[in-house]
């Protein structure tokens, strides 16, 4: 993991809007072009409307017209590296192959790296969708 991605995630974490959880998260994604896209968590008084840092970074990537992730960094507080939530594992799987590294970093520097496939074994994918598509007209 190159430090530029971790630095980008660390910087955007400072922009997190997390008045309800006080849990500030920054995420950074690299694409094949070398570009880095960042996102932070954005909470809402209607709790389920909040969005994760990873989702913000993915939205920024798509808004720039890029749709492939080659590396991910997530930075959060606490003394254990924080993994993406279940929903974000699926969101990452949409744009990253199973071998892509997700490096989780604490604010004081502890690191752990896992592959996308390790984070979401048995992911629901396009093959499942195509194999199961039916016309419910029977
Ligand atoms: N959160 C993220 O942004 N990314 C993660 O990987 C884990 C959780 C956010 C969602 C919510 O704003 C706060 O952390 C507490 O769950």
GROMACS .gro file of C-alpha atoms and ligand atoms in nm:
model
  154
    1UNK     CA    1   0.000   0.000   0.000
    2UNK     CA    2   0.144   0.331  -0.103
    3UNK     CA    3   0.131   0.602   0.157
    4UNK     CA    4  -0.034   0.857  -0.074
    5UNK     CA    5  -0.362   0.667  -0.054
    6UNK     CA    6  -0.347   0.650   0.325
    7UNK     CA    7  -0.261   1.019   0.343
    8UNK     CA    8  -0.558   1.103   0.120
    9UNK     CA    9  -0.794   0.897   0.337
   10UNK     CA   10  -0.650   1.055   0.651
   11UNK     CA   11  -0.698   1.406   0.514
   12UNK     CA   12  -1.058   1.354   0.406
   13UNK     CA   13  -1.144   1.190   0.740
   14UNK     CA   14  -1.108   1.537   0.891
   15UNK     CA   15  -1.407   1.644   0.680
   16UNK     CA   16  -1.638   1.368   0.805
   17UNK     CA   17  -1.979   1.483   0.927
   18UNK     CA   18  -2.046   1.248   1.216
   19UNK     CA   19  -2.226   1.442   1.493
   20UNK     CA   20  -2.427   1.136   1.601
   21UNK     CA   21  -2.166   0.863   1.622
   22UNK     CA   22  -1.856   1.084   1.659
   23UNK     CA   23  -1.693   0.811   1.453
   24UNK     CA   24  -1.503   0.981   1.172
   25UNK     CA   25  -1.406   0.779   0.867
   26UNK     CA   26  -1.208   0.864   0.554
   27UNK     CA   27  -1.175   0.644   0.246
   28UNK     CA   28  -0.956   0.676  -0.063
   29UNK     CA   29  -0.969   0.471  -0.384
   30UNK     CA   30  -0.713   0.450  -0.661
   31UNK     CA   31  -0.819   0.383  -1.020
   32UNK     CA   32  -0.614   0.247  -1.312
   33UNK     CA   33  -0.551   0.603  -1.435
   34UNK     CA   34  -0.365   0.667  -1.108
   35UNK     CA   35  -0.632   0.909  -0.989
   36UNK     CA   36  -0.735   0.904  -0.623
   37UNK     CA   37  -1.095   0.962  -0.515
   38UNK     CA   38  -1.188   1.031  -0.155
   39UNK     CA   39  -1.497   1.025   0.062
   40UNK     CA   40  -1.596   1.070   0.425
   41UNK     CA   41  -1.899   0.953   0.619
   42UNK     CA   42  -2.193   1.192   0.616
   43UNK     CA   43  -2.450   1.125   0.887
   44UNK     CA   44  -2.809   1.244   0.911
   45UNK     CA   45  -3.051   1.307   1.196
   46UNK     CA   46  -3.263   1.041   1.023
   47UNK     CA   47  -2.997   0.781   1.097
   48UNK     CA   48  -3.047   0.540   0.803
   49UNK     CA   49  -2.992   0.826   0.558
   50UNK     CA   50  -2.628   0.856   0.659
   51UNK     CA   51  -2.364   0.741   0.412
   52UNK     CA   52  -2.029   0.571   0.464
   53UNK     CA   53  -1.692   0.709   0.361
   54UNK     CA   54  -1.647   0.430   0.105
   55UNK     CA   55  -1.979   0.515  -0.060
   56UNK     CA   56  -1.875   0.878  -0.092
   57UNK     CA   57  -1.544   0.785  -0.253
   58UNK     CA   58  -1.720   0.550  -0.496
   59UNK     CA   59  -1.967   0.825  -0.590
   60UNK     CA   60  -1.679   1.068  -0.654
   61UNK     CA   61  -1.505   0.809  -0.872
   62UNK     CA   62  -1.817   0.750  -1.083
   63UNK     CA   63  -1.886   1.122  -1.109
   64UNK     CA   64  -1.541   1.155  -1.268
   65UNK     CA   65  -1.628   0.884  -1.520
   66UNK     CA   66  -1.412   0.609  -1.369
   67UNK     CA   67  -1.550   0.271  -1.270
   68UNK     CA   68  -1.256   0.050  -1.169
   69UNK     CA   69  -1.091   0.036  -0.828
   70UNK     CA   70  -0.734  -0.096  -0.795
   71UNK     CA   71  -0.657  -0.006  -0.433
   72UNK     CA   72  -0.853   0.109  -0.125
   73UNK     CA   73  -0.758   0.273   0.205
   74UNK     CA   74  -0.995   0.330   0.499
   75UNK     CA   75  -0.890   0.538   0.799
   76UNK     CA   76  -1.088   0.555   1.125
   77UNK     CA   77  -1.037   0.604   1.498
   78UNK     CA   78  -0.998   0.342   1.769
   79UNK     CA   79  -0.712   0.104   1.821
   80UNK     CA   80  -0.826  -0.166   1.578
   81UNK     CA   81  -0.831  -0.116   1.200
   82UNK     CA   82  -1.193  -0.067   1.088
   83UNK     CA   83  -1.323  -0.283   0.803
   84UNK     CA   84  -1.587  -0.166   0.557
   85UNK     CA   85  -1.946  -0.242   0.664
   86UNK     CA   86  -2.136  -0.518   0.484
   87UNK     CA   87  -2.306  -0.283   0.242
   88UNK     CA   88  -1.978  -0.116   0.151
   89UNK     CA   89  -1.817  -0.455   0.087
   90UNK     CA   90  -2.083  -0.513  -0.176
   91UNK     CA   91  -2.038  -0.162  -0.315
   92UNK     CA   92  -1.662  -0.215  -0.344
   93UNK     CA   93  -1.721  -0.553  -0.512
   94UNK     CA   94  -1.911  -0.378  -0.788
   95UNK     CA   95  -1.594  -0.198  -0.901
   96UNK     CA   96  -1.305  -0.409  -0.765
   97UNK     CA   97  -1.198  -0.765  -0.840
   98UNK     CA   98  -1.153  -1.005  -0.548
   99UNK     CA   99  -0.776  -0.963  -0.536
  100UNK     CA  100  -0.788  -0.587  -0.477
  101UNK     CA  101  -0.635  -0.482  -0.145
  102UNK     CA  102  -0.831  -0.289   0.115
  103UNK     CA  103  -0.596  -0.141   0.373
  104UNK     CA  104  -0.755  -0.039   0.702
  105UNK     CA  105  -0.562   0.208   0.912
  106UNK     CA  106  -0.620   0.352   1.257
  107UNK     CA  107  -0.563   0.720   1.325
  108UNK     CA  108  -0.247   0.624   1.512
  109UNK     CA  109  -0.113   0.407   1.231
  110UNK     CA  110  -0.202   0.039   1.298
  111UNK     CA  111  -0.266  -0.131   0.964
  112UNK     CA  112  -0.436  -0.440   0.830
  113UNK     CA  113  -0.483  -0.536   0.465
  114UNK     CA  114  -0.748  -0.774   0.330
  115UNK     CA  115  -0.858  -0.861  -0.021
  116UNK     CA  116  -1.205  -0.771  -0.145
  117UNK     CA  117  -1.289  -1.142  -0.184
  118UNK     CA  118  -1.181  -1.212   0.175
  119UNK     CA  119  -1.404  -0.930   0.295
  120UNK     CA  120  -1.704  -1.059   0.096
  121UNK     CA  121  -1.677  -1.430   0.021
  122UNK     CA  122  -1.955  -1.558  -0.202
  123UNK     CA  123  -2.047  -1.210  -0.323
  124UNK     CA  124  -2.369  -1.172  -0.517
  125UNK     CA  125  -2.257  -1.089  -0.869
  126UNK     CA  126  -2.377  -1.042  -1.226
  127UNK     CA  127  -2.369  -1.416  -1.294
  128UNK     CA  128  -2.615  -1.479  -1.012
  129UNK     CA  129  -2.835  -1.202  -1.144
  130UNK     CA  130  -2.833  -1.329  -1.501
  131UNK     CA  131  -2.879  -1.693  -1.400
  132UNK     CA  132  -3.178  -1.612  -1.184
  133UNK     CA  133  -3.356  -1.354  -1.395
  134UNK     CA  134  -3.713  -1.463  -1.465
  135UNK     CA  135  -4.030  -1.313  -1.606
  136UNK     CA  136  -4.280  -1.361  -1.328
  137UNK     CA  137  -4.567  -1.411  -1.572
  138UNK     CA  138  -4.637  -1.777  -1.499
  139LIG     N1  139  -1.866   0.403   0.867
  139LIG     C1  140  -1.800   0.430   0.750
  139LIG     O1  141  -1.810   0.542   0.697
  139LIG     N2  142  -1.722   0.334   0.697
  139LIG     C2  143  -1.694   0.215   0.756
  139LIG     O2  144  -1.615   0.139   0.701
  139LIG     C3  145  -1.757   0.179   0.884
  139LIG     C4  146  -1.862   0.273   0.931
  139LIG     C5  147  -1.945   0.511   0.929
  139LIG     C6  148  -2.094   0.501   0.918
  139LIG     C7  149  -2.137   0.588   1.035
  139LIG     O3  150  -2.138   0.723   0.995
  139LIG     C8  151  -2.029   0.568   1.137
  139LIG     O4  152  -1.918   0.515   1.067
  139LIG     C9  153  -2.064   0.476   1.252
  139LIG     O5  154  -2.115   0.356   1.205
   0.00000   0.00000   0.00000
